[in-house]
Tab-separated table of C-alpha atoms in Angstrom:
chain	number	residue	atom	x	y	z
M	137	MET	CA	-34.419	-32.379	17.666
M	138	PRO	CA	-33.933	-31.962	13.910
M	139	HIS	CA	-30.355	-31.994	12.702
M	140	PHE	CA	-28.806	-28.932	11.064
M	141	CYS	CA	-25.706	-29.130	8.905
M	142	LYS	CA	-22.893	-26.715	8.194
M	143	MET	CA	-24.441	-23.740	9.960
M	144	GLU	CA	-21.390	-21.529	9.561
M	145	TRP	CA	-23.380	-18.335	9.160
M	146	THR	CA	-23.638	-15.988	12.111
M	147	MET	CA	-26.649	-14.137	10.706
M	148	GLU	CA	-29.835	-15.123	8.949
M	149	ILE	CA	-29.980	-13.947	5.362
M	150	GLU	CA	-33.333	-14.347	3.732
M	151	ARG	CA	-33.129	-15.679	0.200
M	152	PRO	CA	-36.647	-15.043	-1.153
M	153	PHE	CA	-35.692	-15.709	-4.789
M	154	TYR	CA	-34.896	-19.357	-4.020
M	155	LEU	CA	-37.591	-19.803	-1.373
M	156	LYS	CA	-40.167	-18.736	-3.942
M	157	GLN	CA	-38.929	-21.418	-6.331
M	158	LEU	CA	-39.008	-24.096	-3.640
M	159	LYS	CA	-42.514	-23.153	-2.512
M	160	LYS	CA	-43.757	-23.131	-6.093
M	161	LYS	CA	-42.434	-26.664	-6.635
M	162	LYS	CA	-43.552	-28.064	-3.289
M	163	ASN	CA	-45.473	-31.377	-3.550
M	164	ASN	CA	-45.326	-31.365	-7.350
M	165	GLY	CA	-44.356	-35.036	-7.547
M	166	ARG	CA	-40.873	-34.247	-8.858
M	167	ILE	CA	-37.414	-34.306	-7.305
M	168	LYS	CA	-36.127	-30.889	-6.306
M	169	ILE	CA	-32.391	-30.847	-7.165
M	170	ILE	CA	-30.550	-27.960	-5.511
M	171	THR	CA	-27.176	-27.378	-7.136
M	172	GLY	CA	-24.395	-24.829	-6.984
M	173	MET	CA	-20.828	-24.312	-5.856
M	174	ARG	CA	-19.740	-25.423	-2.414
M	175	ARG	CA	-20.331	-22.927	0.398
M	176	ALA	CA	-22.828	-20.902	-1.640
M	177	GLY	CA	-25.620	-21.633	0.844
M	178	LYS	CA	-27.485	-24.671	-0.490
M	179	SER	CA	-27.627	-26.435	2.874
M	180	TYR	CA	-28.559	-23.238	4.688
M	181	LEU	CA	-31.348	-22.598	2.196
M	182	LEU	CA	-32.784	-26.065	2.645
M	183	PHE	CA	-32.076	-26.983	6.269
M	184	GLN	CA	-32.813	-23.618	7.820
M	185	LEU	CA	-34.750	-21.243	5.605
M	186	TYR	CA	-37.014	-23.716	3.791
M	187	ARG	CA	-37.478	-25.846	6.903
M	188	LYS	CA	-38.557	-22.720	8.783
M	189	GLU	CA	-40.988	-21.938	5.964
M	190	LEU	CA	-42.527	-25.422	6.144
M	191	LEU	CA	-42.939	-25.174	9.924
M	192	THR	CA	-44.615	-21.787	9.495
M	193	GLU	CA	-47.053	-23.385	7.052
M	194	GLY	CA	-48.012	-26.006	9.655
M	195	VAL	CA	-45.782	-28.936	8.743
M	196	LYS	CA	-44.830	-30.895	11.891
M	197	GLU	CA	-41.178	-31.293	12.862
M	198	ASP	CA	-41.309	-35.082	12.681
M	199	ALA	CA	-42.468	-34.829	9.053
M	200	ILE	CA	-39.202	-33.149	7.988
M	201	LEU	CA	-36.387	-35.689	7.592
M	202	THR	CA	-32.840	-34.398	7.066
M	203	ILE	CA	-29.579	-36.185	6.394
M	204	SER	CA	-26.135	-34.756	5.551
M	205	LEU	CA	-24.068	-37.344	3.718
M	206	ASP	CA	-20.801	-35.415	3.983
M	207	GLU	CA	-20.796	-35.998	7.753
M	208	LEU	CA	-19.075	-38.997	9.316
M	209	ALA	CA	-22.180	-39.789	11.338
M	210	HIS	CA	-23.861	-40.785	8.070
M	211	ALA	CA	-20.991	-42.685	6.493
M	212	ARG	CA	-23.162	-45.811	6.511
M	213	GLU	CA	-25.809	-44.099	4.390
M	214	ARG	CA	-23.271	-43.422	1.641
M	215	ASN	CA	-24.168	-46.970	0.665
M	216	PRO	CA	-27.247	-46.539	-1.616
M	217	ILE	CA	-29.097	-49.499	-0.128
M	218	GLU	CA	-28.539	-48.173	3.399
M	219	LEU	CA	-29.693	-44.669	2.382
M	220	ASP	CA	-32.881	-46.082	0.921
M	221	ALA	CA	-33.486	-48.072	4.119
M	222	TRP	CA	-32.791	-45.010	6.302
M	223	VAL	CA	-35.477	-42.962	4.559
M	224	ARG	CA	-38.084	-45.690	4.323
M	225	SER	CA	-37.708	-46.641	7.996
M	226	ARG	CA	-38.710	-43.121	9.016
M	227	ILE	CA	-41.807	-42.797	6.852
M	228	LYS	CA	-44.230	-44.452	9.204
M	229	ASP	CA	-47.579	-42.777	8.667
M	230	PRO	CA	-49.074	-43.384	5.193
M	231	GLN	CA	-51.515	-40.515	5.735
M	232	LYS	CA	-48.785	-37.943	6.398
M	233	THR	CA	-46.642	-36.118	3.827
M	234	TYR	CA	-42.936	-36.308	4.646
M	235	TYR	CA	-40.407	-33.773	3.418
M	236	VAL	CA	-37.022	-35.431	2.925
M	237	PHE	CA	-33.836	-33.325	2.597
M	238	ILE	CA	-30.732	-35.250	1.454
M	239	ASP	CA	-27.650	-33.057	1.539
M	240	GLU	CA	-24.544	-33.653	-0.639
M	241	ILE	CA	-25.978	-36.732	-2.313
M	242	GLN	CA	-22.910	-37.139	-4.504
M	243	PHE	CA	-21.262	-38.752	-1.474
M	244	VAL	CA	-23.324	-41.886	-2.141
M	245	GLU	CA	-20.927	-44.372	-3.736
M	246	PRO	CA	-22.009	-46.735	-6.539
M	247	MET	CA	-22.029	-50.393	-5.518
M	248	SER	CA	-22.416	-53.730	-7.222
M	249	ASN	CA	-25.964	-55.020	-7.268
M	250	PRO	CA	-25.839	-58.115	-5.010
M	251	TYR	CA	-28.773	-59.619	-6.901
M	252	VAL	CA	-27.765	-58.911	-10.508
M	253	PRO	CA	-24.187	-59.791	-11.523
M	254	GLY	CA	-22.481	-56.968	-13.389
M	255	ALA	CA	-25.142	-54.388	-12.505
M	256	VAL	CA	-24.498	-51.273	-10.401
M	257	ILE	CA	-26.705	-49.423	-7.903
M	258	THR	CA	-26.240	-45.642	-7.623
M	259	PHE	CA	-27.922	-42.781	-5.821
M	260	VAL	CA	-30.047	-42.259	-8.928
M	261	ASP	CA	-31.727	-45.608	-8.227
M	262	VAL	CA	-32.409	-44.516	-4.647
M	263	VAL	CA	-33.826	-41.166	-5.634
M	264	MET	CA	-36.007	-42.566	-8.418
M	265	GLY	CA	-37.404	-45.187	-6.069
M	266	LEU	CA	-38.153	-42.739	-3.263
M	267	MET	CA	-39.819	-40.344	-5.667
M	268	LYS	CA	-42.540	-42.932	-6.329
M	269	LEU	CA	-43.673	-42.949	-2.696
M	270	PRO	CA	-46.954	-41.013	-2.661
M	271	ASN	CA	-46.426	-39.416	0.757
M	272	LEU	CA	-42.886	-38.134	0.194
M	273	ASP	CA	-41.640	-34.803	-1.170
M	274	LEU	CA	-37.945	-35.161	-1.981
M	275	TYR	CA	-35.189	-32.497	-2.018
M	276	ILE	CA	-31.528	-33.247	-2.731
M	277	THR	CA	-28.406	-31.087	-2.936
M	278	GLY	CA	-25.208	-31.643	-4.873
M	279	SER	CA	-22.131	-29.551	-5.543
M	280	ASN	CA	-20.139	-30.853	-8.436
M	281	SER	CA	-19.865	-32.245	-11.918
M	282	HIS	CA	-20.494	-35.790	-10.717
M	283	MET	CA	-23.859	-34.584	-9.499
M	284	LEU	CA	-24.716	-33.079	-12.875
M	285	SER	CA	-23.184	-35.533	-15.331
M	286	SER	CA	-25.108	-35.975	-18.540
M	287	ASP	CA	-26.108	-39.498	-17.537
M	288	ILE	CA	-27.767	-38.286	-14.348
M	289	LEU	CA	-29.518	-35.398	-16.054
M	290	THR	CA	-30.836	-37.816	-18.656
M	291	GLN	CA	-32.274	-40.092	-15.978
M	292	PHE	CA	-33.778	-37.171	-14.059
M	293	ARG	CA	-35.314	-35.714	-17.207
M	294	ASP	CA	-39.036	-35.000	-16.731
M	295	ARG	CA	-38.724	-36.135	-13.123
M	296	GLY	CA	-36.656	-33.418	-11.490
M	297	ASP	CA	-36.517	-29.638	-11.145
M	298	GLU	CA	-33.075	-28.063	-10.812
M	299	ILE	CA	-32.735	-25.021	-8.569
M	300	ARG	CA	-29.312	-23.427	-9.044
M	301	VAL	CA	-28.054	-21.535	-5.991
M	302	TYR	CA	-25.503	-18.757	-6.455
M	303	PRO	CA	-23.478	-16.842	-3.859
M	304	LEU	CA	-25.276	-13.814	-2.463
M	305	SER	CA	-26.516	-11.366	-5.045
M	306	TYR	CA	-25.750	-7.717	-4.449
M	307	LYS	CA	-29.313	-7.212	-3.258
M	308	GLU	CA	-28.917	-10.039	-0.719
M	309	PHE	CA	-25.489	-8.757	0.265
M	310	LEU	CA	-27.001	-5.395	1.224
M	311	GLU	CA	-29.045	-7.166	3.914
M	312	THR	CA	-25.760	-7.959	5.718
M	313	TRP	CA	-23.960	-4.669	5.110
M	314	THR	CA	-23.674	-2.378	8.123
M	315	GLY	CA	-20.908	-0.112	6.873
M	316	ASP	CA	-20.973	3.101	4.875
M	317	PRO	CA	-23.649	2.676	2.156
M	318	ARG	CA	-21.376	4.461	-0.294
M	319	MET	CA	-18.799	1.671	0.106
M	320	ALA	CA	-21.172	-1.295	-0.247
M	321	PHE	CA	-20.687	-1.900	-3.958
M	322	ASN	CA	-16.890	-1.568	-3.695
M	323	GLU	CA	-16.921	-4.104	-0.856
M	324	TYR	CA	-19.028	-6.509	-2.917
M	325	CYS	CA	-16.779	-6.102	-5.971
M	326	THR	CA	-13.742	-6.860	-3.801
M	327	TYR	CA	-14.862	-9.778	-1.623
M	328	GLY	CA	-17.903	-11.073	-3.503
M	329	GLY	CA	-20.964	-12.789	-2.119
M	330	MET	CA	-19.819	-16.012	-0.453
M	331	PRO	CA	-22.082	-16.107	2.619
M	332	VAL	CA	-19.468	-16.814	5.301
M	333	VAL	CA	-17.359	-13.862	4.105
M	334	GLN	CA	-20.103	-11.551	5.307
M	335	SER	CA	-19.506	-12.602	8.925
M	336	LEU	CA	-15.740	-12.087	8.768
M	337	SER	CA	-13.978	-8.850	9.596
M	338	GLY	CA	-11.003	-7.238	7.912
M	339	HIS	CA	-9.138	-7.968	4.716
M	340	GLU	CA	-6.882	-10.621	6.227
M	341	GLU	CA	-9.727	-12.868	7.415
M	342	LYS	CA	-11.721	-12.533	4.223
M	343	SER	CA	-8.704	-13.060	2.007
M	344	ARG	CA	-7.602	-16.172	3.897
M	345	TYR	CA	-11.073	-17.685	3.776
M	346	LEU	CA	-11.461	-17.140	0.019
M	347	LYS	CA	-7.982	-18.472	-0.759
M	348	ASP	CA	-8.568	-21.542	1.414
M	349	LEU	CA	-11.821	-22.203	-0.425
M	350	PHE	CA	-9.930	-22.205	-3.696
M	351	THR	CA	-7.052	-24.463	-2.708
M	352	GLY	CA	-8.673	-26.633	-0.041
M	353	THR	CA	-12.084	-27.118	-1.616
M	354	TYR	CA	-12.592	-26.197	-5.265
M	355	ILE	CA	-9.260	-27.154	-6.803
M	356	ARG	CA	-8.998	-30.196	-4.559
M	357	ASP	CA	-12.481	-31.309	-5.645
M	358	VAL	CA	-11.583	-31.043	-9.325
M	359	VAL	CA	-8.242	-32.834	-8.865
M	360	GLU	CA	-9.714	-35.710	-6.892
M	361	ARG	CA	-12.870	-36.090	-8.959
M	362	GLN	CA	-11.121	-36.012	-12.325
M	363	HIS	CA	-7.962	-37.877	-11.216
M	364	ILE	CA	-5.579	-35.269	-12.613
M	365	ALA	CA	-3.192	-34.715	-9.703
M	366	LYS	CA	-0.159	-34.697	-12.014
M	367	ASP	CA	-1.524	-31.553	-13.714
M	368	GLU	CA	-2.530	-29.670	-10.570
M	369	THR	CA	0.049	-26.950	-11.210
M	370	VAL	CA	-1.260	-26.506	-14.744
M	371	LEU	CA	-4.808	-26.216	-13.401
M	372	GLU	CA	-3.717	-23.449	-11.066
M	373	GLU	CA	-1.892	-21.581	-13.822
M	374	LEU	CA	-4.934	-21.864	-16.066
M	375	LEU	CA	-7.092	-20.389	-13.320
M	376	ASP	CA	-4.627	-17.520	-12.948
M	377	ILE	CA	-4.823	-16.757	-16.665
M	378	LEU	CA	-8.625	-16.912	-16.708
M	379	SER	CA	-8.778	-14.737	-13.588
M	380	SER	CA	-6.687	-12.101	-15.331
M	381	SER	CA	-8.804	-12.106	-18.472
M	382	ILE	CA	-12.427	-11.833	-17.324
M	383	GLY	CA	-14.403	-9.829	-19.828
M	384	SER	CA	-11.900	-10.578	-22.622
M	385	PHE	CA	-12.348	-12.926	-25.546
M	386	THR	CA	-10.256	-16.064	-25.508
M	387	ASN	CA	-10.391	-19.720	-26.503
M	388	PRO	CA	-8.487	-22.932	-25.760
M	389	ALA	CA	-6.206	-22.489	-28.786
M	390	LYS	CA	-5.163	-19.001	-27.667
M	391	LEU	CA	-4.646	-20.247	-24.105
M	392	SER	CA	-2.508	-23.103	-25.412
M	393	ARG	CA	-0.248	-20.596	-27.158
M	394	THR	CA	-0.054	-18.529	-23.965
M	395	PHE	CA	1.112	-21.564	-21.991
M	396	GLU	CA	3.816	-22.317	-24.552
M	397	SER	CA	5.094	-18.762	-24.949
M	398	VAL	CA	5.005	-17.697	-21.304
M	399	GLY	CA	5.447	-20.886	-19.317
M	400	HIS	CA	7.100	-23.055	-21.969
M	401	ILE	CA	4.444	-25.684	-21.271
M	402	ARG	CA	2.982	-27.639	-24.163
M	403	LEU	CA	-0.696	-28.163	-23.480
M	404	SER	CA	-3.117	-28.984	-26.272
M	405	SER	CA	-6.240	-26.919	-26.798
M	406	PRO	CA	-8.512	-29.996	-26.289
M	407	THR	CA	-6.888	-30.567	-22.891
M	408	ILE	CA	-7.376	-26.919	-21.934
M	409	ALA	CA	-11.005	-27.062	-23.086
M	410	LYS	CA	-11.487	-30.132	-20.902
M	411	TYR	CA	-9.958	-28.422	-17.864
M	412	ILE	CA	-12.126	-25.343	-18.365
M	413	ASP	CA	-15.186	-27.604	-18.496
M	414	TYR	CA	-14.131	-29.043	-15.135
M	415	PHE	CA	-14.186	-25.530	-13.642
M	416	ILE	CA	-17.580	-24.858	-15.210
M	417	ASP	CA	-18.934	-28.178	-13.878
M	418	ALA	CA	-17.672	-27.180	-10.419
M	419	PHE	CA	-19.659	-23.920	-10.783
M	420	LEU	CA	-16.510	-21.772	-10.530
M	421	LEU	CA	-16.788	-20.364	-14.043
M	422	GLU	CA	-19.493	-19.535	-16.571
M	423	LYS	CA	-18.999	-19.293	-20.329
M	424	ALA	CA	-20.585	-16.669	-22.558
M	425	GLN	CA	-20.852	-17.457	-26.261
M	426	ARG	CA	-20.788	-14.910	-29.103
M	427	TYR	CA	-24.089	-14.319	-30.857
M	428	ASP	CA	-24.523	-12.610	-34.215
M	429	ILE	CA	-27.599	-10.475	-33.591
M	430	LYS	CA	-28.436	-9.675	-37.211
M	431	GLY	CA	-27.387	-13.067	-38.547
M	432	LYS	CA	-29.245	-14.798	-35.712
M	433	ARG	CA	-26.578	-17.420	-35.200
M	434	TYR	CA	-23.864	-18.367	-32.742
M	435	ILE	CA	-20.215	-17.798	-33.547
M	436	SER	CA	-18.247	-20.799	-32.354
M	437	THR	CA	-15.221	-18.979	-30.952
M	438	PRO	CA	-13.843	-17.077	-29.066
M	439	TYR	CA	-15.689	-16.989	-25.744
M	440	LYS	CA	-15.728	-14.946	-22.585
M	441	TYR	CA	-15.382	-16.545	-19.167
M	442	TYR	CA	-16.705	-15.060	-15.938
M	443	PHE	CA	-16.330	-16.099	-12.323
M	444	THR	CA	-19.415	-17.137	-10.382
M	445	ASP	CA	-18.047	-15.075	-7.499
M	446	VAL	CA	-15.753	-12.071	-8.065
M	447	GLY	CA	-14.332	-12.367	-4.541
M	448	LEU	CA	-12.903	-15.773	-5.437
M	449	ARG	CA	-11.492	-14.323	-8.637
M	450	ASN	CA	-9.821	-11.473	-6.751
M	451	ALA	CA	-8.435	-13.835	-4.108
M	452	ARG	CA	-6.946	-15.959	-6.881
M	453	LEU	CA	-4.920	-12.900	-7.931
M	454	ASN	CA	-4.066	-11.847	-4.348
M	455	PHE	CA	-6.340	-8.818	-4.834
M	456	ARG	CA	-3.699	-7.219	-7.051
M	457	GLN	CA	-5.523	-6.905	-10.348
M	458	GLN	CA	-8.494	-4.706	-9.487
M	459	GLU	CA	-10.069	-3.768	-12.828
M	460	PRO	CA	-13.348	-2.014	-11.975
M	461	THR	CA	-14.731	-2.121	-15.524
M	462	HIS	CA	-14.271	-5.858	-15.975
M	463	ILE	CA	-15.288	-6.665	-12.411
M	464	MET	CA	-18.523	-4.693	-12.800
M	465	GLU	CA	-19.178	-6.539	-16.057
M	466	ASN	CA	-18.612	-9.863	-14.241
M	467	VAL	CA	-21.024	-8.867	-11.458
M	468	ILE	CA	-23.732	-7.957	-13.981
M	469	PHE	CA	-23.235	-11.180	-15.957
M	470	THR	CA	-23.489	-13.370	-12.856
M	471	ASP	CA	-26.581	-11.559	-11.626
M	472	LEU	CA	-28.314	-12.089	-14.955
M	473	CYS	CA	-27.500	-15.804	-14.843
M	474	ARG	CA	-28.717	-16.004	-11.233
M	475	ARG	CA	-32.090	-14.683	-12.369
M	476	GLY	CA	-32.405	-17.705	-14.634
M	477	LEU	CA	-31.836	-15.764	-17.855
M	478	ASP	CA	-29.809	-16.907	-20.858
M	479	VAL	CA	-26.856	-14.590	-21.471
M	480	ASP	CA	-24.637	-14.308	-24.540
M	481	VAL	CA	-22.135	-11.756	-25.837
M	482	GLY	CA	-23.578	-9.959	-28.863
M	483	MET	CA	-22.026	-8.929	-32.150
M	484	VAL	CA	-23.610	-6.449	-34.576
M	485	GLU	CA	-22.379	-6.119	-38.152
M	486	TYR	CA	-22.686	-2.672	-39.740
M	487	ASN	CA	-22.255	-2.218	-43.486
M	488	TYR	CA	-21.636	1.252	-44.922
M	489	ARG	CA	-19.786	3.177	-47.641
M	490	ASP	CA	-16.858	5.524	-47.155
M	491	PRO	CA	-16.801	9.000	-48.794
M	492	GLU	CA	-15.351	7.430	-51.962
M	493	GLY	CA	-18.254	4.956	-52.132
M	494	LYS	CA	-16.229	1.922	-51.123
M	495	LYS	CA	-18.191	-0.717	-49.206
M	496	LEU	CA	-16.918	-1.205	-45.658
M	497	ARG	CA	-17.958	-3.331	-42.708
M	498	LYS	CA	-17.570	-2.913	-38.970
M	499	ASN	CA	-18.389	-5.261	-36.110
M	500	PHE	CA	-19.611	-3.829	-32.815
M	501	GLU	CA	-19.824	-5.700	-29.545
M	502	VAL	CA	-22.864	-5.759	-27.271
M	503	ASP	CA	-21.792	-6.804	-23.784
M	504	PHE	CA	-24.839	-8.976	-23.119
M	505	VAL	CA	-27.722	-10.336	-25.163
M	506	VAL	CA	-30.199	-11.546	-22.542
M	507	ASN	CA	-33.106	-13.864	-23.243
M	508	GLY	CA	-35.922	-14.851	-20.936
M	509	GLY	CA	-38.817	-16.688	-22.564
M	510	ASN	CA	-40.096	-14.498	-25.394
M	511	ARG	CA	-38.367	-11.396	-24.032
M	512	ARG	CA	-34.942	-10.016	-24.840
M	513	TRP	CA	-32.702	-7.236	-23.546
M	514	TYR	CA	-29.471	-5.764	-24.911
M	515	ILE	CA	-27.186	-4.555	-22.138
M	516	GLN	CA	-24.027	-2.473	-22.273
M	517	SER	CA	-21.825	-2.205	-19.170
M	518	ALA	CA	-20.263	1.225	-19.699
M	519	PHE	CA	-18.876	2.066	-16.230
M	520	ARG	CA	-18.604	5.812	-16.957
M	521	MET	CA	-19.671	8.125	-19.792
M	522	ASP	CA	-18.173	11.494	-18.996
M	523	THR	CA	-18.672	13.067	-22.400
M	524	GLU	CA	-21.111	13.019	-25.276
M	525	GLU	CA	-18.428	11.419	-27.440
M	526	LYS	CA	-17.979	8.631	-24.880
M	527	ARG	CA	-21.758	8.094	-24.787
M	528	ARG	CA	-21.896	7.730	-28.563
M	529	GLN	CA	-18.997	5.260	-28.520
M	530	GLU	CA	-20.585	3.108	-25.807
M	531	THR	CA	-23.997	3.054	-27.466
M	532	GLU	CA	-22.977	2.668	-31.106
M	533	SER	CA	-23.571	-1.097	-31.071
M	534	LEU	CA	-27.045	-0.636	-29.562
M	535	ARG	CA	-27.967	2.010	-32.133
M	536	HIS	CA	-27.228	-0.434	-34.951
M	537	ILE	CA	-29.730	-2.999	-33.624
M	538	ASP	CA	-32.978	-2.425	-35.476
M	539	ASP	CA	-35.433	-4.518	-33.441
M	540	SER	CA	-37.723	-3.243	-30.669
M	541	PHE	CA	-36.304	-5.096	-27.659
M	542	GLN	CA	-35.208	-3.070	-24.626
M	543	LYS	CA	-31.689	-1.623	-24.719
M	544	ILE	CA	-30.016	-0.718	-21.420
M	545	VAL	CA	-26.740	1.039	-20.566
M	546	ILE	CA	-25.507	0.407	-17.026
M	547	LEU	CA	-23.169	2.948	-15.408
M	548	ARG	CA	-21.148	2.752	-12.209
M	549	ASP	CA	-22.513	5.898	-10.590
M	550	PRO	CA	-26.106	6.235	-9.378
M	551	ILE	CA	-28.230	8.330	-11.718
M	552	ILE	CA	-31.893	9.062	-12.243
M	553	PRO	CA	-32.835	6.564	-14.973
M	554	TRP	CA	-33.556	8.206	-18.309
M	555	GLN	CA	-34.089	7.309	-21.964
M	556	ASP	CA	-32.506	8.961	-24.963
M	557	GLU	CA	-34.082	9.680	-28.353
M	558	LYS	CA	-33.343	6.079	-29.480
M	559	GLY	CA	-35.180	4.592	-26.499
M	560	ILE	CA	-31.961	3.461	-24.790
M	561	LEU	CA	-32.391	3.319	-21.001
M	562	TYR	CA	-29.528	4.594	-18.797
M	563	MET	CA	-29.255	3.615	-15.136
M	564	GLY	CA	-26.740	3.002	-12.336
M	565	VAL	CA	-25.398	-0.475	-11.609
M	566	GLU	CA	-26.661	-0.560	-8.023
M	567	GLN	CA	-30.128	0.467	-9.206
M	568	PHE	CA	-30.035	-2.290	-11.803
M	569	LEU	CA	-28.870	-4.998	-9.390
M	570	THR	CA	-31.504	-4.134	-6.795
M	571	GLY	CA	-34.349	-3.300	-9.165
M	572	ASP	CA	-36.856	-5.308	-11.176
M	573	GLU	CA	-36.275	-4.004	-14.711
M	574	MET	CA	-35.825	-7.559	-16.001
M	575	LYS	CA	-39.134	-8.932	-14.706
């Protein structure tokens, strides 16, 4: 019988967005590299959903080889030479295509090359060698910065396709929701989209699971991988600060001053920048840069940071700091990134004269400047617009953009989508997250 790993889910959640990518890249001669934060569903996607898809298409069970390197049963194969031997020993029929799934490949430890003094063999050598076998289609998963270091990406360049897996989108979450439909979005904004959370009941279970993920998995991974145990407390405090400031501009220098003034801890801005990069590499955080829309250039600082999963962010703050405007903004940002789009925070400069003729300048913020190929969208997360004055305030930045790309205002409440005289589209957040306006 084929082996399945980490099947913690108690329900099957179809993930067509990722299955479509895998099917499109099937047998393309390249390595399929499935990345993302731990417990986001990479193994489930590969070992259950994609395997099921291959069987449906007529692939025989013995042509699908699976190995989970984070399990003790495969400790031997954490040696790169042994892993290579394990795969090759099971590819017996040269006329048959084999589909090889290697889970958590970062567990493969580098070793000295017994034949070349001073040289090292890594999992990259194994993967690059297996890729050359004509009857093998290779899929690997990895969860952390070690998996995506610049050296590895350089060696996989033009040979691999990365498929980034996120926690459940709101649309996927709705497949699991059996409660009051009116409460679905509030539930998602509270507990997020980590797959196992959907099978738990009650606040206590969900809260404990999310907090344990933070302390027992994500922070522990960063500490052990980066060898920074002495600064573990600082890491946790930095996460608390970032959790409290989603949707707000900040930078390492500002955070350094916060540490000194509040905690009386002297921590340099380069060190803080390095720690934030560790969280980004672990897929916990995403960074949004500022983009000058009219000047067509990036502004180096400050940045905004968003959590890949808002449930983890809320758990970090013991579910105390529930800010619906910023949480909705975080949910929208993450969903745009999940769709494979490039997302920045926009800035529009407006020059005008006051009644006395004096030249003045204002800068307006656009929540998201979204690029996909040759298409662009400007998006404002407005939560509510109860009055005409509020509508004008929320849309002023969009009205000062003079190009023809689509401009969208997303509101919390469901509404019938409509466009104003400037062509700005208004719609509800749940409609946006479940619709196809960005296709």
